[in-house]
Amino acid sequence: MNQLYYLTDDQRAIRDLAREIARERIAPLAAHVDETGEYPHEQLKLLAQQGLMGLHVPEAYGGAAAGSLAFCLAAEEVAWACAATATIFLVQNLGGYPIVFAGTEAQKRRYLPRIASGEITAAFSLSESGSGSDAAGMQCAAVRKGDRYVVNGSKMWVTNGSHAGVITVFVTTNRSQRAKGVTALLIEPGLKGFSVGKNERKLGIHGSPTVALHFSDCEIPVENRLGEEGEGFKIAMRTLEHSRPTIGAQAVGIGQAALDAATAYAKERRAFEQPIAAFQGIQFMLADMAMAVHGSRLVVHHAASLIDHGVPSAAMESSIAKCMASDTAMKVATDAVQILGGYGYTREFPVERYMRDAKITQIYEGTNQIQRLVIAQQLLGKL
Ligand code: COS
């Protein structure tokens, strides 16, 4: 399954480097991270030391400018080992990418070299308690007063928001204008009137913190605005279009891990005096799982390649990649639990973790219902 003839030497080298770190250093810690919810500091440091935290950052700011496909290859490998670490790895891109394409020179210089080196992590904050799919319905508001914005309200579901050195936060500067009233601001921890709220207790990706953010008369200098006032929604959508294939890559990594675990178990486990892998019922399940994972991988790579080639819009392919790969990961991980039977349902084996971790890939960065909406809109055009 690794004969991806279309990869360049650089992409292959990045994948192999990520694979080595993931399998040798990150995978052995994954069950502990899941059990305790500990933040994977060491794992992220390892990725940073090898230059992998800045794959999306331009060379001028200390990054590798490796492109979307290279990033997806690395994300798959990290997710194979530990989906929680992969989530933070992905958010480094999700939170940092808006600065790459919408940041001023000063904003780029301030944040990108530190993101690329892994000195700081990034986060992205769009959702609120009452607005997830309907992102333009946000209530957290900023009012301009001279050279500052005064922000009041709360955000929710912010991956890595408690640890990030910079957060791209989307607020409304004009509620009645919905999408056209959204503005993006760069926030740093320690600002007066800004606090990190509840850390959610989740089904999976336990080492990856998901928090609320609260703003109470929090003053943010105008030079922290990303893009123009009212341009925030487009910045968010463009970022998500760029980022959704990377969630697909995470899902492929989880699916591949589940397939590998189920395959190994089926060859070991004996029933009726033979390995269960000798039964066609199991063989067909494994074959279906392999088809689905490999097919999803190719769709993810295709979407990432379109982005690397700078096509005007990859919205449809990006949503297809995220939706297909995450539905696949959920199905494959569930089937892996089934193949392991009672053992699969216990914490003695990693497949129940894969099943819990896979679920979030169908939800975050736009539920799979929203992905289907985007795909249908692209397919049908304006009706
Ligand atoms: N790139 C650039 N601009 C985009 C875009 C994209 N991929 N998709 C939409 N836009 C623009 C539109 O062109 C429109 O601008 P114009 O009026 O100038 O044409 C503007 O954004 C508003 O678009 P639209 O009217 O489609 O917005 P809706 O409020 O109907 O919302 C969906 C569209 C549902 C697709 C959007 O809200 C969405 O993606 N929701 C899910 C959000 C999400 O993923 N949240 C997870 C957060 S990260 S955990």
Coordinates of C-alpha atoms and ligand atoms in Angstrom, one line a residue:
M1 CA 0.0 0.0 0.0
N2 CA 3.0 2.2 0.1
Q3 CA 3.8 2.2 -3.6
L4 CA 2.6 5.7 -4.2
Y5 CA 4.6 6.3 -7.4
Y6 CA 3.5 9.9 -7.7
L7 CA 5.3 11.1 -4.6
T8 CA 8.4 13.3 -5.1
D9 CA 11.6 12.4 -3.3
D10 CA 11.0 15.2 -0.8
Q11 CA 7.4 14.1 0.0
R12 CA 8.7 10.5 0.5
A13 CA 11.4 11.7 2.8
I14 CA 8.9 13.7 4.9
R15 CA 6.6 10.7 5.1
D16 CA 9.4 8.4 6.1
L17 CA 10.7 10.8 8.7
A18 CA 7.2 11.2 10.2
R19 CA 6.7 7.4 10.1
E20 CA 9.9 6.7 12.0
I21 CA 9.1 9.2 14.8
A22 CA 5.5 8.1 14.9
R23 CA 6.1 4.4 15.1
E24 CA 9.2 4.4 17.4
R25 CA 8.5 7.4 19.7
I26 CA 4.9 8.4 19.5
A27 CA 3.0 5.1 19.3
P28 CA 4.4 3.6 22.5
L29 CA 3.0 6.6 24.4
A30 CA -0.5 6.7 22.8
A31 CA -2.3 4.4 25.3
H32 CA -0.9 6.5 28.2
V33 CA -2.0 9.7 26.6
D34 CA -5.5 8.2 26.0
E35 CA -5.7 6.9 29.6
T36 CA -4.5 10.1 31.4
G37 CA -5.3 12.9 28.9
E38 CA -1.8 14.2 29.4
Y39 CA -0.8 16.9 26.9
P40 CA 1.8 15.3 24.4
H41 CA 4.6 17.8 25.1
E42 CA 7.4 15.4 24.3
Q43 CA 5.8 14.1 21.1
L44 CA 5.3 17.6 19.8
K45 CA 8.8 18.5 20.7
L46 CA 10.1 15.5 18.7
L47 CA 8.1 16.6 15.6
A48 CA 9.4 20.2 16.1
Q49 CA 13.0 19.0 16.4
Q50 CA 12.7 17.4 13.0
G51 CA 11.2 20.5 11.4
L52 CA 7.8 18.9 10.9
M53 CA 5.8 21.6 12.8
G54 CA 6.4 24.2 10.1
L55 CA 5.7 22.1 6.9
H56 CA 3.0 24.7 5.9
V57 CA 5.1 27.8 6.7
P58 CA 7.0 29.5 3.8
E59 CA 10.8 29.2 3.8
A60 CA 11.2 33.0 4.3
Y61 CA 9.7 32.5 7.8
G62 CA 11.7 29.4 8.7
G63 CA 9.3 26.8 7.5
A64 CA 9.7 24.0 4.9
A65 CA 7.0 25.2 2.5
A66 CA 6.5 21.5 1.8
G67 CA 2.9 21.8 0.6
S68 CA -0.4 20.2 1.4
L69 CA 0.3 16.7 0.2
A70 CA 3.5 16.5 2.2
F71 CA 1.6 17.7 5.3
C72 CA -1.1 15.1 4.7
L73 CA 1.5 12.3 4.4
A74 CA 3.0 13.4 7.8
A75 CA -0.4 13.8 9.4
E76 CA -1.4 10.2 8.4
E77 CA 1.7 8.8 10.0
V78 CA 1.3 10.7 13.2
A79 CA -2.4 9.8 13.4
W80 CA -1.6 6.1 12.9
A81 CA 0.4 6.3 16.1
C82 CA -1.7 8.7 18.2
A83 CA -4.7 10.6 17.0
A84 CA -4.5 13.1 19.9
T85 CA -1.0 14.2 19.0
A86 CA -2.1 14.3 15.4
T87 CA -5.0 16.7 16.3
I88 CA -2.6 19.2 17.8
F89 CA -0.2 18.7 14.8
L90 CA -3.1 19.5 12.5
V91 CA -4.2 22.6 14.4
Q92 CA -0.7 24.0 14.1
N93 CA -1.6 24.2 10.4
L94 CA -5.3 25.3 10.9
G95 CA -4.3 28.1 13.3
G96 CA -1.1 29.1 11.4
Y97 CA -2.4 29.0 7.8
P98 CA -4.6 32.1 8.1
I99 CA -1.5 34.1 9.0
V100 CA 0.3 32.6 6.0
F101 CA -2.2 33.8 3.5
A102 CA -3.9 36.8 5.2
G103 CA -1.3 38.1 7.6
T104 CA 0.6 41.4 7.2
E105 CA 4.4 41.2 6.9
A106 CA 4.6 42.2 10.6
Q107 CA 2.1 39.5 11.7
K108 CA 4.0 36.9 9.7
R109 CA 7.3 37.9 11.2
R110 CA 5.9 37.9 14.7
Y111 CA 4.3 34.5 14.6
L112 CA 5.4 32.2 11.7
P113 CA 9.0 31.6 12.7
R114 CA 7.9 30.5 16.1
I115 CA 5.2 28.3 14.7
A116 CA 7.6 26.8 12.3
S117 CA 10.2 26.0 15.0
G118 CA 7.5 24.7 17.3
E119 CA 8.3 27.3 19.9
I120 CA 4.6 28.1 20.0
T121 CA 1.6 26.2 18.9
A122 CA -1.4 27.7 17.2
A123 CA -5.2 27.4 17.5
F124 CA -8.3 28.4 15.4
S125 CA -11.5 29.6 17.1
L126 CA -14.6 29.8 15.0
S127 CA -17.4 27.9 16.8
E128 CA -19.5 29.0 19.7
S129 CA -22.0 27.2 22.0
G130 CA -24.9 28.2 19.7
S131 CA -23.1 28.3 16.3
G132 CA -21.1 25.4 14.9
S133 CA -22.4 24.5 11.5
D134 CA -24.0 27.9 11.1
A135 CA -20.6 29.6 11.6
A136 CA -21.9 33.0 10.4
G137 CA -24.4 33.0 13.3
M138 CA -21.7 33.8 15.8
Q139 CA -22.4 36.2 18.8
C140 CA -19.0 36.9 20.2
A141 CA -18.6 40.6 19.2
A142 CA -15.9 43.2 18.7
V143 CA -16.5 46.9 18.8
R144 CA -13.9 49.2 17.4
K145 CA -12.8 52.0 19.8
G146 CA -10.0 54.0 18.3
D147 CA -7.0 51.8 17.7
R148 CA -8.5 48.9 19.6
Y149 CA -11.2 46.3 19.3
V150 CA -13.2 45.6 22.6
V151 CA -14.3 42.0 22.5
N152 CA -17.1 40.5 24.6
G153 CA -18.5 36.9 24.5
S154 CA -17.3 33.4 24.4
K155 CA -16.0 30.8 21.9
M156 CA -16.2 27.0 22.2
W157 CA -14.6 23.8 21.0
V158 CA -11.2 25.4 20.6
T159 CA -8.6 22.6 20.1
N160 CA -5.3 23.5 21.8
G161 CA -6.8 26.8 22.9
S162 CA -5.3 26.4 26.4
H163 CA -1.7 25.8 25.1
A164 CA -1.5 28.0 22.0
G165 CA 0.8 31.0 21.7
V166 CA -1.4 32.5 19.1
I167 CA -5.1 31.9 18.3
T168 CA -6.9 33.1 15.2
V169 CA -10.3 34.1 16.7
F170 CA -13.3 34.9 14.5
V171 CA -15.7 37.5 16.0
T172 CA -18.6 39.6 14.6
T173 CA -18.2 43.3 14.1
N174 CA -21.7 43.5 12.6
R175 CA -24.2 40.7 13.6
S176 CA -26.9 41.8 11.1
Q177 CA -24.5 41.2 8.2
R178 CA -23.8 37.6 9.2
A179 CA -20.9 36.3 7.1
K180 CA -20.0 39.8 5.9
G181 CA -19.8 41.0 9.5
V182 CA -17.2 38.5 10.6
T183 CA -13.6 39.7 11.4
A184 CA -10.5 37.7 12.3
L185 CA -8.3 38.7 15.2
L186 CA -5.0 37.3 16.4
I187 CA -5.0 36.7 20.2
E188 CA -2.2 35.9 22.5
P189 CA -2.6 34.4 26.1
G190 CA -2.2 36.8 28.9
L191 CA -4.4 39.6 27.4
K192 CA -6.4 41.4 30.1
G193 CA -10.1 40.3 29.8
F194 CA -9.2 37.1 28.1
S195 CA -9.5 33.7 29.8
V196 CA -9.5 30.0 29.0
G197 CA -12.6 28.3 30.1
K198 CA -13.9 24.7 30.5
N199 CA -11.7 21.9 29.2
E200 CA -14.2 19.4 27.7
R201 CA -14.2 15.7 28.8
K202 CA -14.4 13.9 25.5
L203 CA -15.0 10.4 24.0
G204 CA -11.6 10.3 22.4
I205 CA -8.5 12.3 21.4
H206 CA -7.9 12.7 25.1
G207 CA -4.4 14.3 25.0
S208 CA -5.7 17.1 22.8
P209 CA -7.4 19.8 24.9
T210 CA -10.7 21.3 23.8
V211 CA -11.6 24.5 25.6
A212 CA -13.9 27.5 25.7
L213 CA -12.5 31.0 25.5
H214 CA -14.0 34.0 27.3
F215 CA -13.7 37.7 26.5
S216 CA -14.8 40.4 28.9
D217 CA -14.1 43.9 27.6
C218 CA -10.9 42.4 26.2
E219 CA -8.9 45.1 24.3
I220 CA -7.1 43.9 21.2
P221 CA -5.0 46.3 19.1
V222 CA -6.2 46.9 15.6
E223 CA -2.9 45.7 14.2
N224 CA -3.9 42.2 15.5
R225 CA -6.7 42.1 12.9
L226 CA -6.1 39.6 10.2
G227 CA -7.3 40.9 6.8
E228 CA -9.9 43.7 6.6
E229 CA -12.9 44.1 8.8
G230 CA -15.7 41.9 7.5
E231 CA -13.2 39.6 5.6
G232 CA -13.1 37.0 8.5
F233 CA -15.7 34.6 7.1
K234 CA -13.8 34.2 3.8
I235 CA -10.6 33.7 5.7
A236 CA -12.2 31.0 7.8
M237 CA -13.7 29.2 4.7
R238 CA -10.5 29.4 2.8
T239 CA -8.6 28.0 5.7
L240 CA -11.1 25.2 6.2
E241 CA -10.9 24.3 2.5
H242 CA -7.2 24.1 2.8
S243 CA -7.4 22.1 6.1
R244 CA -10.2 19.6 5.5
P245 CA -8.0 17.2 3.5
T246 CA -5.6 17.1 6.5
I247 CA -8.5 15.8 8.7
G248 CA -9.0 13.2 5.9
A249 CA -5.3 12.3 6.3
Q250 CA -5.8 11.9 10.1
A251 CA -8.8 9.7 9.4
V252 CA -6.8 7.6 7.0
G253 CA -4.1 7.1 9.6
I254 CA -6.6 5.9 12.2
G255 CA -8.3 3.6 9.6
Q256 CA -4.9 2.2 8.6
A257 CA -4.0 1.6 12.3
A258 CA -7.3 -0.2 12.8
L259 CA -6.8 -2.3 9.7
D260 CA -3.3 -3.2 10.7
A261 CA -4.4 -4.3 14.2
A262 CA -7.3 -6.4 12.9
T263 CA -5.1 -8.1 10.3
A264 CA -2.4 -9.0 12.9
Y265 CA -5.0 -10.3 15.3
A266 CA -6.8 -12.4 12.6
K267 CA -3.6 -14.2 11.8
E268 CA -2.9 -14.9 15.5
R269 CA -6.3 -15.7 16.9
R270 CA -7.4 -19.3 16.4
A271 CA -11.0 -20.7 16.4
F272 CA -12.2 -24.0 15.1
E273 CA -8.6 -25.1 15.0
Q274 CA -7.4 -22.5 12.5
P275 CA -6.5 -18.8 12.5
I276 CA -9.7 -16.7 12.1
A277 CA -7.9 -15.1 9.1
A278 CA -8.6 -18.4 7.2
F279 CA -12.3 -17.7 7.3
Q280 CA -13.7 -16.0 4.3
G281 CA -16.1 -14.0 6.5
I282 CA -13.0 -12.3 8.1
Q283 CA -11.1 -12.1 4.8
F284 CA -13.9 -10.2 3.1
M285 CA -14.1 -7.8 6.0
L286 CA -10.4 -7.1 5.9
A287 CA -10.5 -6.7 2.1
D288 CA -13.4 -4.2 2.4
M289 CA -11.5 -2.3 5.1
A290 CA -8.3 -2.2 2.9
M291 CA -10.3 -1.0 -0.1
A292 CA -12.0 1.8 1.8
V293 CA -8.8 3.0 3.5
H294 CA -6.7 3.0 0.4
G295 CA -9.5 4.6 -1.7
S296 CA -9.8 7.4 1.0
R297 CA -6.0 7.9 1.0
L298 CA -6.0 8.5 -2.8
V299 CA -8.9 10.9 -2.5
V300 CA -7.1 12.8 0.3
H301 CA -3.9 12.9 -1.8
H302 CA -5.9 14.2 -4.8
A303 CA -7.5 17.0 -2.9
A304 CA -4.1 18.0 -1.4
S305 CA -2.5 17.9 -4.8
L306 CA -5.1 20.2 -6.2
I307 CA -4.3 22.7 -3.4
D308 CA -0.6 22.3 -4.1
H309 CA -1.3 23.1 -7.8
G310 CA -3.1 26.3 -6.8
V311 CA -6.5 25.5 -8.4
P312 CA -8.9 28.4 -7.9
S313 CA -11.3 26.2 -5.8
A314 CA -10.8 22.8 -4.3
A315 CA -13.9 23.2 -2.0
M316 CA -15.6 20.1 -3.4
E317 CA -12.6 17.8 -3.4
S318 CA -11.6 19.0 0.0
S319 CA -15.0 18.2 1.5
I320 CA -15.1 14.8 -0.4
A321 CA -11.7 13.9 1.1
K322 CA -12.7 14.9 4.7
C323 CA -16.1 13.2 4.5
M324 CA -15.1 10.0 2.7
A325 CA -12.0 9.4 4.8
S326 CA -13.7 10.1 8.1
D327 CA -16.8 7.9 7.3
T328 CA -14.3 5.2 6.3
A329 CA -12.2 5.5 9.5
M330 CA -15.4 5.2 11.6
K331 CA -16.5 2.1 9.7
V332 CA -13.1 0.5 9.6
A333 CA -12.4 1.0 13.3
T334 CA -15.8 -0.4 14.2
D335 CA -15.2 -3.4 12.0
A336 CA -11.7 -3.9 13.7
V337 CA -13.4 -4.0 17.1
Q338 CA -15.8 -6.6 15.7
I339 CA -12.9 -8.8 14.4
L340 CA -11.3 -8.7 17.8
G341 CA -14.6 -9.6 19.4
G342 CA -14.7 -9.3 23.2
Y343 CA -11.0 -8.4 23.3
G344 CA -11.7 -5.5 20.9
Y345 CA -14.1 -4.0 23.4
T346 CA -11.5 -3.9 26.1
R347 CA -8.6 -1.5 26.7
E348 CA -6.1 -4.4 26.3
F349 CA -6.1 -3.6 22.6
P350 CA -6.0 -0.3 20.8
V351 CA -9.0 -0.8 18.5
E352 CA -11.6 0.6 20.9
R353 CA -9.4 3.8 21.1
Y354 CA -9.3 4.0 17.3
M355 CA -13.1 3.7 17.2
R356 CA -13.5 6.5 19.8
D357 CA -10.8 8.7 18.1
A358 CA -12.3 8.1 14.6
K359 CA -15.7 9.6 15.6
I360 CA -14.4 13.1 16.0
T361 CA -13.2 13.2 12.4
Q362 CA -16.8 13.0 11.3
I363 CA -17.6 16.0 13.4
Y364 CA -14.9 18.6 13.6
E365 CA -13.9 21.1 10.9
G366 CA -17.4 20.8 9.7
T367 CA -19.7 17.9 10.3
N368 CA -20.1 15.4 7.5
Q369 CA -23.6 16.8 6.9
I370 CA -22.0 20.2 6.2
Q371 CA -19.4 18.5 3.9
R372 CA -22.3 16.9 2.0
L373 CA -23.9 20.4 1.8
V374 CA -20.7 21.9 0.4
I375 CA -20.4 19.0 -2.1
A376 CA -24.0 19.4 -3.2
Q377 CA -23.6 23.2 -3.5
Q378 CA -20.6 22.7 -5.7
L379 CA -22.3 20.1 -7.8
L380 CA -25.6 21.9 -8.3
G381 CA -24.4 25.5 -8.5
K382 CA -26.8 28.3 -7.7
L383 CA -30.4 27.0 -8.0
Ligands
COS1 N1 -13.5 30.0 0.1 C1 -13.7 31.4 0.1 N2 -14.9 31.9 0.3 C2 -15.9 31.1 0.6 C3 -15.8 29.7 0.6 C4 -14.5 29.2 0.4 N3 -14.3 27.8 0.4 N4 -17.0 29.2 0.9 C5 -17.9 30.2 1.1 N5 -17.2 31.4 0.9 C6 -17.8 32.7 0.9 C7 -19.0 32.8 -0.1 O1 -18.6 33.0 -1.4 C8 -19.8 33.9 0.5 O2 -19.3 35.2 0.1 P1 -20.1 36.1 -1.1 O3 -21.4 36.4 -0.4 O4 -19.2 37.3 -1.2 O5 -20.2 35.2 -2.3 C9 -19.5 33.8 2.0 O6 -18.4 33.0 2.1 C10 -20.7 33.2 2.7 O7 -21.0 32.0 2.2 P2 -22.4 31.2 2.3 O8 -23.5 32.1 2.0 O9 -22.3 29.9 1.6 O10 -22.4 31.0 3.9 P3 -23.4 30.2 4.9 O11 -23.7 31.0 6.1 O12 -24.5 29.7 4.1 O13 -22.5 29.0 5.3 C11 -21.4 26.8 5.3 C12 -21.9 28.0 4.5 C13 -22.5 26.1 6.0 C14 -20.7 26.0 4.2 C15 -20.3 27.3 6.3 O14 -21.0 28.1 7.4 C16 -19.6 26.2 7.0 O15 -18.6 25.7 6.4 N6 -20.0 25.8 8.2 C17 -19.2 24.8 8.9 C18 -18.2 25.5 9.7 C19 -17.2 24.6 10.3 O16 -16.5 23.8 9.5 N7 -16.9 24.7 11.6 C20 -15.9 23.9 12.2 C21 -15.0 24.9 12.8 S1 -13.4 24.2 13.0 S2 -13.6 22.9 14.4

